[in-house]
């Protein structure tokens, strides 16, 4: 079964500092996609970043970047220059190629301290 | 920027009653999804819908559930006879194309079954 594990239920970071959120996944597929979604207290889930498994280059979106280690099945999210607005629940998600289904981790609650 | 919208934001119902949750996907999107998140648990896939039929469903999506696109804009989830364990946040999502495309989520409907 495909599973996604986020081992950090909660993390905190000081404003302007850098934080890394961990995610590992289990799959036997070779074609898949990985995502980080952010869910602020307003509850709308927002896409932060996505990574195609066939791409070796790590995805980057402004202050957000990933460290994708395919052999280790690891997909961590790095947030640089953390801002108060980054405080949210962060979900790692996996989607096999050819399937519509997103498989989510349990989430990591990120607190940003001023 | 186009968004997925959902109504109502909150719904309280009695056990055994039927509920219909409504979603308006992003207008040029072709694939539609429902997920649910029981309090404190992972977000779980329920069903995907394309070309007026279910394209994929999970084991959670039993005969109590149905989905419909009654017109050109709405996408609904019906629960025929609600149970206490149906209490959850229900998220609608849509994507532009097939399984390679990113899913965009609505704000959710909080369903409470008493």
Tab-separated table of C-alpha atoms in Angstrom:
chain	number	residue	atom	x	y	z
A	1	UNK	CA	0.000	0.000	0.000
A	2	UNK	CA	1.136	3.496	-0.729
A	3	UNK	CA	1.712	5.507	2.421
A	4	UNK	CA	3.025	8.935	3.279
A	5	UNK	CA	4.685	9.598	6.611
A	6	UNK	CA	5.301	12.958	8.190
A	7	UNK	CA	7.269	12.277	11.345
A	8	UNK	CA	7.012	15.773	12.812
A	9	UNK	CA	3.521	16.519	14.152
A	10	UNK	CA	4.627	20.043	15.101
A	11	UNK	CA	7.517	22.331	14.258
A	12	UNK	CA	8.330	25.904	15.161
A	13	UNK	CA	10.649	28.454	13.610
A	14	UNK	CA	11.672	32.011	14.291
A	15	UNK	CA	10.630	34.619	11.803
A	16	UNK	CA	13.273	35.033	9.059
A	17	UNK	CA	14.854	31.674	9.868
A	18	UNK	CA	14.820	28.486	7.804
A	19	UNK	CA	12.868	25.345	8.624
A	20	UNK	CA	12.714	21.911	7.001
A	21	UNK	CA	9.661	19.669	7.142
A	22	UNK	CA	10.177	15.960	6.593
A	23	UNK	CA	8.186	13.558	4.458
A	24	UNK	CA	8.812	9.987	3.436
A	25	UNK	CA	6.659	7.784	1.251
A	26	UNK	CA	6.391	4.178	0.351
A	27	UNK	CA	5.682	3.051	-3.183
A	28	UNK	CA	6.718	0.503	-5.759
A	29	UNK	CA	5.703	2.800	-8.617
A	30	UNK	CA	8.262	4.540	-10.788
A	31	UNK	CA	5.911	7.197	-12.154
A	32	UNK	CA	4.425	9.462	-9.525
A	33	UNK	CA	4.068	13.013	-8.295
A	34	UNK	CA	4.707	14.598	-4.932
A	35	UNK	CA	3.129	17.700	-3.472
A	36	UNK	CA	3.263	19.942	-0.468
A	37	UNK	CA	-0.007	21.609	0.464
A	38	UNK	CA	-0.458	24.317	3.071
A	39	UNK	CA	-3.642	24.573	5.136
A	40	UNK	CA	-3.851	27.847	7.095
A	41	UNK	CA	-6.360	28.242	9.909
A	42	UNK	CA	-8.955	29.374	7.333
A	43	UNK	CA	-8.858	25.713	6.187
A	44	UNK	CA	-8.426	26.162	2.430
A	45	UNK	CA	-5.646	23.863	1.222
A	46	UNK	CA	-3.225	25.667	-1.021
A	47	UNK	CA	-0.612	24.079	-3.258
A	48	UNK	CA	2.896	25.067	-2.195
A	49	UNK	CA	5.055	23.045	-4.545
A	50	UNK	CA	5.023	19.908	-6.711
A	51	UNK	CA	7.677	17.513	-7.930
A	52	UNK	CA	7.531	14.992	-10.748
A	53	UNK	CA	9.388	11.810	-9.855
A	54	UNK	CA	11.077	11.630	-13.259
A	55	UNK	CA	12.720	15.010	-12.730
A	56	UNK	CA	16.048	14.910	-10.932
A	57	UNK	CA	16.109	18.629	-10.302
A	58	UNK	CA	14.527	19.726	-7.045
A	59	UNK	CA	11.507	21.994	-7.421
A	60	UNK	CA	11.687	25.562	-6.149
A	61	UNK	CA	8.995	28.204	-5.675
A	62	UNK	CA	10.372	31.451	-4.272
A	63	UNK	CA	11.169	30.775	-0.582
A	64	UNK	CA	10.002	27.168	-0.808
A	65	UNK	CA	12.192	24.354	-2.072
A	66	UNK	CA	12.240	20.611	-1.812
A	67	UNK	CA	14.921	18.023	-1.299
A	68	UNK	CA	13.742	15.060	-3.341
A	69	UNK	CA	15.704	11.887	-2.696
A	70	UNK	CA	14.086	9.279	-4.918
A	71	UNK	CA	16.136	6.292	-3.775
A	72	UNK	CA	15.458	7.109	-0.138
A	73	UNK	CA	11.800	7.959	-0.917
A	74	UNK	CA	12.185	11.233	0.891
A	75	UNK	CA	10.606	14.577	-0.019
A	76	UNK	CA	11.371	17.327	2.488
A	77	UNK	CA	10.204	20.937	2.259
A	78	UNK	CA	12.518	23.809	3.101
A	79	UNK	CA	11.046	27.193	3.923
A	80	UNK	CA	13.586	30.004	3.860
A	81	UNK	CA	13.167	33.427	5.452
A	82	UNK	CA	10.055	32.235	7.309
A	83	UNK	CA	7.199	34.696	7.580
A	84	UNK	CA	4.304	34.883	10.013
A	85	UNK	CA	1.965	34.030	7.153
A	86	UNK	CA	3.724	30.683	6.723
A	87	UNK	CA	2.120	29.432	9.927
A	88	UNK	CA	-0.172	26.580	8.889
A	89	UNK	CA	-0.618	22.855	8.686
A	90	UNK	CA	1.588	21.428	5.949
A	91	UNK	CA	0.586	18.229	4.196
A	92	UNK	CA	2.823	16.089	2.059
A	93	UNK	CA	0.935	14.182	-0.630
A	94	UNK	CA	1.742	11.503	-3.176
A	95	UNK	CA	-0.050	10.657	-6.397
A	96	UNK	CA	0.804	7.664	-8.593
A	97	UNK	CA	0.918	8.361	-12.289
A	98	UNK	CA	-2.265	7.162	-13.909
A	99	UNK	CA	-4.292	7.462	-10.694
A	100	UNK	CA	-6.456	10.375	-9.617
A	101	UNK	CA	-6.007	9.690	-5.927
A	102	UNK	CA	-3.854	11.856	-3.687
A	103	UNK	CA	-2.475	10.065	-0.625
A	104	UNK	CA	-1.807	12.455	2.245
A	105	UNK	CA	0.433	12.379	5.262
A	106	UNK	CA	-0.915	13.341	8.677
A	107	UNK	CA	0.488	16.826	8.428
A	108	UNK	CA	2.965	19.005	10.304
A	109	UNK	CA	1.747	22.033	12.188
A	110	UNK	CA	4.197	24.880	11.674
A	111	UNK	CA	4.330	27.775	14.116
A	112	UNK	CA	6.284	30.912	13.217
A	113	UNK	CA	7.437	32.923	16.199
A	114	UNK	CA	7.947	36.683	15.835
B	1	UNK	CA	-7.368	33.997	-9.456
B	2	UNK	CA	-10.062	31.324	-10.009
B	3	UNK	CA	-10.942	29.251	-6.942
B	4	UNK	CA	-12.955	26.193	-6.056
B	5	UNK	CA	-15.925	27.187	-3.911
B	6	UNK	CA	-18.045	25.046	-1.607
B	7	UNK	CA	-21.391	25.489	0.099
B	8	UNK	CA	-22.405	25.372	2.843
B	9	UNK	CA	-19.360	26.035	4.983
B	10	UNK	CA	-20.999	24.212	7.897
B	11	UNK	CA	-23.837	21.694	7.999
B	12	UNK	CA	-25.430	20.045	10.996
B	13	UNK	CA	-27.761	17.119	10.417
B	14	UNK	CA	-29.467	14.318	12.266
B	15	UNK	CA	-28.297	10.752	11.854
B	16	UNK	CA	-30.194	9.048	9.038
B	17	UNK	CA	-30.861	12.260	7.118
B	18	UNK	CA	-29.679	12.909	3.595
B	19	UNK	CA	-27.211	15.710	2.938
B	20	UNK	CA	-25.963	17.264	-0.268
B	21	UNK	CA	-22.663	19.091	-0.313
B	22	UNK	CA	-22.091	21.468	-3.171
B	23	UNK	CA	-18.991	22.533	-5.022
B	24	UNK	CA	-18.264	24.831	-7.919
B	25	UNK	CA	-14.985	23.725	-9.529
B	26	UNK	CA	-12.697	26.050	-11.445
B	27	UNK	CA	-14.454	26.732	-14.725
B	28	UNK	CA	-12.072	25.193	-17.265
B	29	UNK	CA	-11.300	22.144	-15.145
B	30	UNK	CA	-12.439	18.732	-16.278
B	31	UNK	CA	-11.679	16.454	-13.320
B	32	UNK	CA	-13.431	16.731	-9.992
B	33	UNK	CA	-12.762	15.116	-6.639
B	34	UNK	CA	-14.081	14.712	-3.147
B	35	UNK	CA	-11.907	14.125	-0.083
B	36	UNK	CA	-12.755	14.029	3.579
B	37	UNK	CA	-10.832	14.727	6.752
B	38	UNK	CA	-12.135	13.327	10.015
B	39	UNK	CA	-10.979	15.520	12.884
B	40	UNK	CA	-7.392	14.744	13.797
B	41	UNK	CA	-6.930	12.281	10.944
B	42	UNK	CA	-5.482	12.283	7.447
B	43	UNK	CA	-7.199	13.724	4.439
B	44	UNK	CA	-8.690	10.737	2.587
B	45	UNK	CA	-9.648	10.376	-1.053
B	46	UNK	CA	-13.284	9.509	-1.724
B	47	UNK	CA	-13.932	9.752	-5.448
B	48	UNK	CA	-12.879	11.276	-8.739
B	49	UNK	CA	-15.241	12.224	-11.554
B	50	UNK	CA	-14.609	12.869	-15.219
B	51	UNK	CA	-16.816	13.089	-18.277
B	52	UNK	CA	-19.956	12.606	-16.186
B	53	UNK	CA	-18.884	9.399	-14.567
B	54	UNK	CA	-16.850	8.150	-11.651
B	55	UNK	CA	-13.293	7.467	-12.759
B	56	UNK	CA	-11.923	6.218	-9.456
B	57	UNK	CA	-13.283	5.651	-5.952
B	58	UNK	CA	-11.999	4.489	-2.597
B	59	UNK	CA	-13.374	1.760	-0.350
B	60	UNK	CA	-14.897	4.520	1.787
B	61	UNK	CA	-17.155	5.546	-1.102
B	62	UNK	CA	-19.883	2.960	-0.610
B	63	UNK	CA	-23.526	2.901	-1.679
B	64	UNK	CA	-24.379	5.646	0.808
B	65	UNK	CA	-22.435	8.117	-1.295
B	66	UNK	CA	-23.120	9.458	-4.750
B	67	UNK	CA	-21.781	12.258	-6.893
B	68	UNK	CA	-23.368	14.251	-9.635
B	69	UNK	CA	-22.709	17.149	-11.959
B	70	UNK	CA	-26.274	18.402	-12.320
B	71	UNK	CA	-25.382	21.340	-14.551
B	72	UNK	CA	-22.372	22.954	-16.176
B	73	UNK	CA	-20.955	24.399	-12.991
B	74	UNK	CA	-21.925	22.446	-9.863
B	75	UNK	CA	-20.511	19.193	-8.551
B	76	UNK	CA	-22.311	17.568	-5.642
B	77	UNK	CA	-21.694	14.877	-3.059
B	78	UNK	CA	-24.791	13.221	-1.601
B	79	UNK	CA	-24.791	11.126	1.530
B	80	UNK	CA	-28.076	9.236	1.579
B	81	UNK	CA	-28.413	8.249	5.219
B	82	UNK	CA	-25.824	9.941	7.371
B	83	UNK	CA	-24.047	8.146	10.203
B	84	UNK	CA	-22.218	9.608	13.172
B	85	UNK	CA	-18.914	8.569	11.608
B	86	UNK	CA	-19.632	10.701	8.534
B	87	UNK	CA	-18.850	13.769	10.621
B	88	UNK	CA	-15.833	15.302	8.917
B	89	UNK	CA	-14.569	18.132	6.769
B	90	UNK	CA	-15.366	17.427	3.136
B	91	UNK	CA	-13.120	18.968	0.513
B	92	UNK	CA	-13.897	19.332	-3.151
B	93	UNK	CA	-11.031	19.654	-5.623
B	94	UNK	CA	-10.664	20.057	-9.351
B	95	UNK	CA	-7.906	19.741	-11.901
B	96	UNK	CA	-7.513	20.938	-15.440
B	97	UNK	CA	-6.577	17.628	-16.979
B	98	UNK	CA	-5.603	14.099	-16.193
B	99	UNK	CA	-3.640	12.549	-13.357
B	100	UNK	CA	-0.559	14.590	-14.172
B	101	UNK	CA	-2.319	17.787	-13.248
B	102	UNK	CA	-2.362	19.506	-9.877
B	103	UNK	CA	-5.570	19.362	-7.859
B	104	UNK	CA	-6.897	22.628	-6.460
B	105	UNK	CA	-8.951	22.450	-3.295
B	106	UNK	CA	-11.975	24.303	-2.027
B	107	UNK	CA	-12.332	25.611	1.543
B	108	UNK	CA	-14.315	22.595	2.706
B	109	UNK	CA	-17.687	21.889	4.295
B	110	UNK	CA	-17.718	20.944	7.947
B	111	UNK	CA	-20.390	18.253	8.387
B	112	UNK	CA	-21.594	17.356	11.871
B	113	UNK	CA	-23.928	14.400	12.269
B	114	UNK	CA	-25.813	14.256	15.568
